[in-house]
Structures are given as C-alpha cells and as structure tokens.
Amino acid sequence: MSGGLVALLDDVAAITRLAAASIDDIGAAAGKAGVKAIGVVVDDTAVTPRYVTGFSPTRELPIIWRIARGSLRNKLLFILPAALLLSQFLPWAITPILMLGGAYLCYEGAEKVYEAFAGHKESTQESAAKLNSEEHEQQMVAGAIRTDFILSAEIMAIALSDVTDQTFVNRALILVVVALLITALVYGVVALIVKMDDLGLRLAQGRSAASQSLGRGLVRGMPVVLAALSVIGTAAMLWVGGHIVIDGLDKLGFGGPAHVLHDLAVAAGHGVPFAAGFVEWFVDTLGSGLIGLLLGGIIVAVMHVLPGRAKHGAH
C-alpha cells in the first residue's frame, strides 16, 4: 500500500517537474519571439498616442484602456486562431494577407499626410466640441483598434515564425504569452507618455526647487513630445506598411525592391563605417517609408482624390 503511494507521489513529482520545465520553455520561447517583434512594438507604441492627443485629461486613460482591450481582443480572439490555423493548413496564405494589411497601413499613413496638406481647418470651438464628443471618441478608438489590428498581426506573425518548431499547443501558449506581454508593454508605455504632463503638474507643485523645475519642464515639453509622436506614428504606419509589402513581394518571388533597398542601405553603411549599422537601418527605413507613401498615395488617390474630381467635373 505504502509502496503504491510512494510510486504515485513519484509520478506526480515527475509530472510537476515536466510541467515546470515546459512552462520555463514556453516563457523563454515567448521572450525570444517577443524580442524579434520589438521593432513593430516600438512602432505600435509610437502610433497610439496620436489617437489620444487633444482629449480632456480625464478621458485619456479610459480611452487607452478601451484601445488596449480592443488590442488584446484582436490578438487573442481573431489573430491568434487565424495565425495558428493558417500556419497549420494554409501557410502560403499568411504572406498575402499580411501584405494586404501592410497596404492598409500605407493608406492610413498617406491619408494623414493628405489631410495635413489638403484638410479643412476647423474653428477652435468646432475643434473643441468635436474632440470632447462621444462620437469622436468612438471614432478615434475604432480607428486605433483597426490600426492596432494590422500591427498586432505583424507582431504575432513575427513571433509565430520563430516558434514553428514547437508543437501546436506550445505555439498557441507561446503566442498567448506574447500577446499579453506586448499589449501590457505597449499600452503601459502609452499611458505613461500621455499622463506625463499630469506628473509634471504634481512635481511643479512640490516643495523642492528641483522637483518644481523638472515639473515645469515636463509640462512645457509634453505637448511637443505628443506632437512629435503624432508625426512619428504617421511615419511608422508608412515604414512598417512599406516594409511588410516589400518583404511580402520578396517572399513571393519579386525580390527586386527588397534587393535594391538592401544594396542601397549596405552601400550607405560602407560610406559611414563608424555608424554603419545605424545608417543601414535608416536608409532601409527611409526607403520602406517612401515606398509606403507612394503605395498609400496611390490608394488615397483612388479612394478620395479621383472620385472627388470626377464628381466636381460632373457638376
């Protein structure tokens, strides 16, 4: 009797050790896969604050929380099952689908550029009313979640490509961990960025001269930082979208744009040997952004400019 109990306890201990080892492996694999997607994570973090800029301070964190929930829903309920099923049964379809998403990002970025140059100017009262309306908030949250869907799909695809040697169950668990960690990281950082001015106000009301000076600096500097992040976010849509399309064309056998861009980046890097890595990255990013702007501009023309001119000509 006691021998059977000891054997059972040994089996339980062995299963526990195996489960612990498996959890460690999943955690390590998730960390490695998440690091590979860090470039898109940075872009996601840069894109999101532009959807919160201009709202009253009391609405900033609730809006970020709504976007974060939508992002997690995107990853866990839509992207994760689709990615696992496609990788299992239709792996060839992942690249074209990602390219469509990349084209959408190019369109979103180019549309922001188009609106900046051709958009109508609203009065201060109209702008304030719009920014504080529930309808506008809903539109901005929906737009942020749509954009996040594409970036999240790219993040999950990069993570998935790094764990193809794992079993189906382990792949699913690893991607769940990646989704949770990256969502927490992105929207935690976004929340810190948009509330930094509030922190500055509290510091400015402090007793020490150092905290007051730092607080005033944060208050003065954060509008500039948020405006810069809005521009960076638009640029990120273009360079990430352009890169996705270029990389997809390369995988489908049309490697011309990728090879030309790579050769230009390497040549530029050789010209500045003390900063070759940065120069290569910058040239590659700039080239991807320009291609994204060109592709997005074509889509914007088809969607907005040409129909408007045709309508105007008919009158």
PDB file of N, CA and C in Angstrom, residues 122-186:
ATOM      1  N   GLU A 122     -10.733  73.679 -38.974  1.00  0.00           N
ATOM      2  CA  GLU A 122     -11.907  73.915 -38.130  1.00  0.00           C
ATOM      3  C   GLU A 122     -11.641  75.064 -37.179  1.00  0.00           C
ATOM      4  N   SER A 123     -12.701  75.742 -36.783  1.00  0.00           N
ATOM      5  CA  SER A 123     -12.551  76.776 -35.762  1.00  0.00           C
ATOM      6  C   SER A 123     -12.204  76.119 -34.431  1.00  0.00           C
ATOM      7  N   THR A 124     -11.667  76.938 -33.511  1.00  0.00           N
ATOM      8  CA  THR A 124     -11.281  76.399 -32.197  1.00  0.00           C
ATOM      9  C   THR A 124     -12.478  75.808 -31.475  1.00  0.00           C
ATOM     10  N   GLN A 125     -13.638  76.480 -31.556  1.00  0.00           N
ATOM     11  CA  GLN A 125     -14.839  75.987 -30.875  1.00  0.00           C
ATOM     12  C   GLN A 125     -15.312  74.677 -31.495  1.00  0.00           C
ATOM     13  N   GLU A 126     -15.310  74.612 -32.840  1.00  0.00           N
ATOM     14  CA  GLU A 126     -15.720  73.373 -33.511  1.00  0.00           C
ATOM     15  C   GLU A 126     -14.783  72.234 -33.146  1.00  0.00           C
ATOM     16  N   SER A 127     -13.469  72.537 -33.133  1.00  0.00           N
ATOM     17  CA  SER A 127     -12.481  71.505 -32.821  1.00  0.00           C
ATOM     18  C   SER A 127     -12.658  71.007 -31.396  1.00  0.00           C
ATOM     19  N   ALA A 128     -12.861  71.921 -30.443  1.00  0.00           N
ATOM     20  CA  ALA A 128     -13.035  71.519 -29.044  1.00  0.00           C
ATOM     21  C   ALA A 128     -14.285  70.679 -28.860  1.00  0.00           C
ATOM     22  N   ALA A 129     -15.379  71.103 -29.514  1.00  0.00           N
ATOM     23  CA  ALA A 129     -16.629  70.339 -29.404  1.00  0.00           C
ATOM     24  C   ALA A 129     -16.460  68.949 -29.978  1.00  0.00           C
ATOM     25  N   LYS A 130     -15.744  68.874 -31.104  1.00  0.00           N
ATOM     26  CA  LYS A 130     -15.540  67.576 -31.740  1.00  0.00           C
ATOM     27  C   LYS A 130     -14.699  66.669 -30.858  1.00  0.00           C
ATOM     28  N   LEU A 131     -13.609  67.232 -30.297  1.00  0.00           N
ATOM     29  CA  LEU A 131     -12.696  66.425 -29.501  1.00  0.00           C
ATOM     30  C   LEU A 131     -13.362  65.901 -28.238  1.00  0.00           C
ATOM     31  N   ASN A 132     -14.352  66.610 -27.730  1.00  0.00           N
ATOM     32  CA  ASN A 132     -14.994  66.179 -26.489  1.00  0.00           C
ATOM     33  C   ASN A 132     -16.310  65.448 -26.730  1.00  0.00           C
ATOM     34  N   SER A 133     -16.617  65.168 -27.987  1.00  0.00           N
ATOM     35  CA  SER A 133     -17.859  64.466 -28.269  1.00  0.00           C
ATOM     36  C   SER A 133     -17.657  62.963 -28.140  1.00  0.00           C
ATOM     37  N   GLU A 134     -18.719  62.300 -27.705  1.00  0.00           N
ATOM     38  CA  GLU A 134     -18.653  60.844 -27.557  1.00  0.00           C
ATOM     39  C   GLU A 134     -18.465  60.165 -28.901  1.00  0.00           C
ATOM     40  N   GLU A 135     -19.085  60.745 -29.940  1.00  0.00           N
ATOM     41  CA  GLU A 135     -18.971  60.166 -31.281  1.00  0.00           C
ATOM     42  C   GLU A 135     -17.532  60.214 -31.772  1.00  0.00           C
ATOM     43  N   HIS A 136     -16.861  61.333 -31.544  1.00  0.00           N
ATOM     44  CA  HIS A 136     -15.468  61.454 -31.978  1.00  0.00           C
ATOM     45  C   HIS A 136     -14.581  60.476 -31.215  1.00  0.00           C
ATOM     46  N   GLU A 137     -14.831  60.345 -29.916  1.00  0.00           N
ATOM     47  CA  GLU A 137     -14.060  59.393 -29.120  1.00  0.00           C
ATOM     48  C   GLU A 137     -14.229  57.978 -29.659  1.00  0.00           C
ATOM     49  N   GLN A 138     -15.462  57.616 -29.999  1.00  0.00           N
ATOM     50  CA  GLN A 138     -15.726  56.292 -30.540  1.00  0.00           C
ATOM     51  C   GLN A 138     -14.996  56.092 -31.861  1.00  0.00           C
ATOM     52  N   GLN A 139     -14.995  57.125 -32.701  1.00  0.00           N
ATOM     53  CA  GLN A 139     -14.310  57.037 -33.992  1.00  0.00           C
ATOM     54  C   GLN A 139     -12.808  56.852 -33.800  1.00  0.00           C
ATOM     55  N   MET A 140     -12.226  57.604 -32.878  1.00  0.00           N
ATOM     56  CA  MET A 140     -10.791  57.511 -32.648  1.00  0.00           C
ATOM     57  C   MET A 140     -10.403  56.153 -32.064  1.00  0.00           C
ATOM     58  N   VAL A 141     -11.205  55.650 -31.131  1.00  0.00           N
ATOM     59  CA  VAL A 141     -10.926  54.329 -30.554  1.00  0.00           C
ATOM     60  C   VAL A 141     -11.024  53.249 -31.627  1.00  0.00           C
ATOM     61  N   ALA A 142     -12.078  53.329 -32.455  1.00  0.00           N
ATOM     62  CA  ALA A 142     -12.246  52.341 -33.527  1.00  0.00           C
ATOM     63  C   ALA A 142     -11.087  52.414 -34.507  1.00  0.00           C
ATOM     64  N   GLY A 143     -10.654  53.634 -34.850  1.00  0.00           N
ATOM     65  CA  GLY A 143      -9.522  53.786 -35.760  1.00  0.00           C
ATOM     66  C   GLY A 143      -8.243  53.231 -35.170  1.00  0.00           C
ATOM     67  N   ALA A 144      -8.012  53.483 -33.878  1.00  0.00           N
ATOM     68  CA  ALA A 144      -6.820  52.970 -33.208  1.00  0.00           C
ATOM     69  C   ALA A 144      -6.825  51.441 -33.182  1.00  0.00           C
ATOM     70  N   ILE A 145      -7.982  50.846 -32.929  1.00  0.00           N
ATOM     71  CA  ILE A 145      -8.075  49.381 -32.861  1.00  0.00           C
ATOM     72  C   ILE A 145      -7.874  48.767 -34.242  1.00  0.00           C
ATOM     73  N   ARG A 146      -8.382  49.443 -35.294  1.00  0.00           N
ATOM     74  CA  ARG A 146      -8.157  48.949 -36.661  1.00  0.00           C
ATOM     75  C   ARG A 146      -6.669  48.963 -36.999  1.00  0.00           C
ATOM     76  N   THR A 147      -6.011  50.079 -36.696  1.00  0.00           N
ATOM     77  CA  THR A 147      -4.581  50.171 -36.976  1.00  0.00           C
ATOM     78  C   THR A 147      -3.804  49.161 -36.141  1.00  0.00           C
ATOM     79  N   ASP A 148      -4.189  49.028 -34.875  1.00  0.00           N
ATOM     80  CA  ASP A 148      -3.533  48.061 -33.993  1.00  0.00           C
ATOM     81  C   ASP A 148      -3.680  46.639 -34.535  1.00  0.00           C
ATOM     82  N   PHE A 149      -4.819  46.351 -35.174  1.00  0.00           N
ATOM     83  CA  PHE A 149      -5.033  45.006 -35.704  1.00  0.00           C
ATOM     84  C   PHE A 149      -3.923  44.632 -36.687  1.00  0.00           C
ATOM     85  N   ILE A 150      -3.573  45.565 -37.577  1.00  0.00           N
ATOM     86  CA  ILE A 150      -2.527  45.286 -38.562  1.00  0.00           C
ATOM     87  C   ILE A 150      -1.180  45.125 -37.876  1.00  0.00           C
ATOM     88  N   LEU A 151      -0.844  46.043 -36.979  1.00  0.00           N
ATOM     89  CA  LEU A 151       0.437  45.953 -36.280  1.00  0.00           C
ATOM     90  C   LEU A 151       0.490  44.702 -35.410  1.00  0.00           C
ATOM     91  N   SER A 152      -0.622  44.369 -34.756  1.00  0.00           N
ATOM     92  CA  SER A 152      -0.660  43.154 -33.933  1.00  0.00           C
ATOM     93  C   SER A 152      -0.494  41.910 -34.787  1.00  0.00           C
ATOM     94  N   ALA A 153      -1.101  41.911 -35.965  1.00  0.00           N
ATOM     95  CA  ALA A 153      -0.953  40.763 -36.864  1.00  0.00           C
ATOM     96  C   ALA A 153       0.502  40.579 -37.261  1.00  0.00           C
ATOM     97  N   GLU A 154       1.191  41.697 -37.524  1.00  0.00           N
ATOM     98  CA  GLU A 154       2.610  41.619 -37.876  1.00  0.00           C
ATOM     99  C   GLU A 154       3.435  41.113 -36.693  1.00  0.00           C
ATOM    100  N   ILE A 155       3.135  41.610 -35.492  1.00  0.00           N
ATOM    101  CA  ILE A 155       3.838  41.155 -34.285  1.00  0.00           C
ATOM    102  C   ILE A 155       3.645  39.658 -34.088  1.00  0.00           C
ATOM    103  N   MET A 156       2.394  39.207 -34.191  1.00  0.00           N
ATOM    104  CA  MET A 156       2.100  37.792 -33.969  1.00  0.00           C
ATOM    105  C   MET A 156       2.712  36.925 -35.072  1.00  0.00           C
ATOM    106  N   ALA A 157       2.751  37.439 -36.301  1.00  0.00           N
ATOM    107  CA  ALA A 157       3.349  36.673 -37.404  1.00  0.00           C
ATOM    108  C   ALA A 157       4.853  36.517 -37.193  1.00  0.00           C
ATOM    109  N   ILE A 158       5.509  37.597 -36.737  1.00  0.00           N
ATOM    110  CA  ILE A 158       6.943  37.519 -36.455  1.00  0.00           C
ATOM    111  C   ILE A 158       7.198  36.523 -35.323  1.00  0.00           C
ATOM    112  N   ALA A 159       6.381  36.611 -34.277  1.00  0.00           N
ATOM    113  CA  ALA A 159       6.534  35.675 -33.157  1.00  0.00           C
ATOM    114  C   ALA A 159       6.289  34.240 -33.614  1.00  0.00           C
ATOM    115  N   LEU A 160       5.267  34.042 -34.444  1.00  0.00           N
ATOM    116  CA  LEU A 160       4.938  32.701 -34.928  1.00  0.00           C
ATOM    117  C   LEU A 160       6.067  32.111 -35.760  1.00  0.00           C
ATOM    118  N   SER A 161       6.708  32.959 -36.578  1.00  0.00           N
ATOM    119  CA  SER A 161       7.783  32.462 -37.441  1.00  0.00           C
ATOM    120  C   SER A 161       8.969  31.951 -36.638  1.00  0.00           C
ATOM    121  N   ASP A 162       9.067  32.376 -35.382  1.00  0.00           N
ATOM    122  CA  ASP A 162      10.199  31.963 -34.558  1.00  0.00           C
ATOM    123  C   ASP A 162       9.908  30.709 -33.736  1.00  0.00           C
ATOM    124  N   VAL A 163       8.661  30.210 -33.762  1.00  0.00           N
ATOM    125  CA  VAL A 163       8.314  29.049 -32.936  1.00  0.00           C
ATOM    126  C   VAL A 163       7.684  27.935 -33.781  1.00  0.00           C
ATOM    127  N   THR A 164       8.019  27.913 -35.065  1.00  0.00           N
ATOM    128  CA  THR A 164       7.432  26.898 -35.949  1.00  0.00           C
ATOM    129  C   THR A 164       7.876  25.480 -35.597  1.00  0.00           C
ATOM    130  N   ASP A 165       8.981  25.363 -34.857  1.00  0.00           N
ATOM    131  CA  ASP A 165       9.456  24.036 -34.473  1.00  0.00           C
ATOM    132  C   ASP A 165       8.739  23.492 -33.238  1.00  0.00           C
ATOM    133  N   GLN A 166       7.889  24.307 -32.623  1.00  0.00           N
ATOM    134  CA  GLN A 166       7.161  23.875 -31.431  1.00  0.00           C
ATOM    135  C   GLN A 166       5.903  23.098 -31.821  1.00  0.00           C
ATOM    136  N   THR A 167       5.364  22.361 -30.862  1.00  0.00           N
ATOM    137  CA  THR A 167       4.094  21.675 -31.107  1.00  0.00           C
ATOM    138  C   THR A 167       2.969  22.699 -31.229  1.00  0.00           C
ATOM    139  N   PHE A 168       1.834  22.272 -31.763  1.00  0.00           N
ATOM    140  CA  PHE A 168       0.708  23.181 -31.968  1.00  0.00           C
ATOM    141  C   PHE A 168       0.279  23.814 -30.654  1.00  0.00           C
ATOM    142  N   VAL A 169       0.181  23.008 -29.592  1.00  0.00           N
ATOM    143  CA  VAL A 169      -0.255  23.520 -28.280  1.00  0.00           C
ATOM    144  C   VAL A 169       0.760  24.520 -27.734  1.00  0.00           C
ATOM    145  N   ASN A 170       2.056  24.183 -27.820  1.00  0.00           N
ATOM    146  CA  ASN A 170       3.078  25.105 -27.334  1.00  0.00           C
ATOM    147  C   ASN A 170       3.082  26.410 -28.118  1.00  0.00           C
ATOM    148  N   ARG A 171       2.882  26.301 -29.449  1.00  0.00           N
ATOM    149  CA  ARG A 171       2.808  27.510 -30.267  1.00  0.00           C
ATOM    150  C   ARG A 171       1.681  28.413 -29.771  1.00  0.00           C
ATOM    151  N   ALA A 172       0.532  27.801 -29.510  1.00  0.00           N
ATOM    152  CA  ALA A 172      -0.619  28.579 -29.036  1.00  0.00           C
ATOM    153  C   ALA A 172      -0.311  29.248 -27.702  1.00  0.00           C
ATOM    154  N   LEU A 173       0.272  28.508 -26.774  1.00  0.00           N
ATOM    155  CA  LEU A 173       0.585  29.065 -25.457  1.00  0.00           C
ATOM    156  C   LEU A 173       1.622  30.178 -25.552  1.00  0.00           C
ATOM    157  N   ILE A 174       2.632  29.981 -26.388  1.00  0.00           N
ATOM    158  CA  ILE A 174       3.675  30.994 -26.554  1.00  0.00           C
ATOM    159  C   ILE A 174       3.073  32.280 -27.109  1.00  0.00           C
ATOM    160  N   LEU A 175       2.203  32.154 -28.103  1.00  0.00           N
ATOM    161  CA  LEU A 175       1.598  33.344 -28.701  1.00  0.00           C
ATOM    162  C   LEU A 175       0.658  34.049 -27.726  1.00  0.00           C
ATOM    163  N   VAL A 176      -0.005  33.296 -26.861  1.00  0.00           N
ATOM    164  CA  VAL A 176      -0.842  33.921 -25.822  1.00  0.00           C
ATOM    165  C   VAL A 176       0.030  34.755 -24.887  1.00  0.00           C
ATOM    166  N   VAL A 177       1.173  34.185 -24.460  1.00  0.00           N
ATOM    167  CA  VAL A 177       2.086  34.919 -23.581  1.00  0.00           C
ATOM    168  C   VAL A 177       2.609  36.170 -24.283  1.00  0.00           C
ATOM    169  N   VAL A 178       3.000  36.039 -25.555  1.00  0.00           N
ATOM    170  CA  VAL A 178       3.487  37.191 -26.320  1.00  0.00           C
ATOM    171  C   VAL A 178       2.407  38.267 -26.403  1.00  0.00           C
ATOM    172  N   ALA A 179       1.169  37.859 -26.696  1.00  0.00           N
ATOM    173  CA  ALA A 179       0.063  38.816 -26.817  1.00  0.00           C
ATOM    174  C   ALA A 179      -0.142  39.577 -25.518  1.00  0.00           C
ATOM    175  N   LEU A 180      -0.148  38.867 -24.386  1.00  0.00           N
ATOM    176  CA  LEU A 180      -0.373  39.512 -23.084  1.00  0.00           C
ATOM    177  C   LEU A 180       0.762  40.466 -22.730  1.00  0.00           C
ATOM    178  N   LEU A 181       2.008  40.007 -22.901  1.00  0.00           N
ATOM    179  CA  LEU A 181       3.154  40.819 -22.518  1.00  0.00           C
ATOM    180  C   LEU A 181       3.280  42.062 -23.388  1.00  0.00           C
ATOM    181  N   ILE A 182       3.129  41.882 -24.699  1.00  0.00           N
ATOM    182  CA  ILE A 182       3.321  43.013 -25.604  1.00  0.00           C
ATOM    183  C   ILE A 182       2.199  44.038 -25.436  1.00  0.00           C
ATOM    184  N   THR A 183       0.975  43.584 -25.249  1.00  0.00           N
ATOM    185  CA  THR A 183      -0.126  44.513 -25.027  1.00  0.00           C
ATOM    186  C   THR A 183       0.100  45.320 -23.752  1.00  0.00           C
ATOM    187  N   ALA A 184       0.523  44.643 -22.686  1.00  0.00           N
ATOM    188  CA  ALA A 184       0.807  45.346 -21.426  1.00  0.00           C
ATOM    189  C   ALA A 184       1.946  46.339 -21.607  1.00  0.00           C
ATOM    190  N   LEU A 185       2.983  45.938 -22.340  1.00  0.00           N
ATOM    191  CA  LEU A 185       4.136  46.818 -22.550  1.00  0.00           C
ATOM    192  C   LEU A 185       3.748  48.056 -23.352  1.00  0.00           C
ATOM    193  N   VAL A 186       3.086  47.836 -24.495  1.00  0.00           N
ATOM    194  CA  VAL A 186       2.744  48.949 -25.387  1.00  0.00           C
ATOM    195  C   VAL A 186       1.841  49.948 -24.688  1.00  0.00           C
TER     196      VAL A 186
END
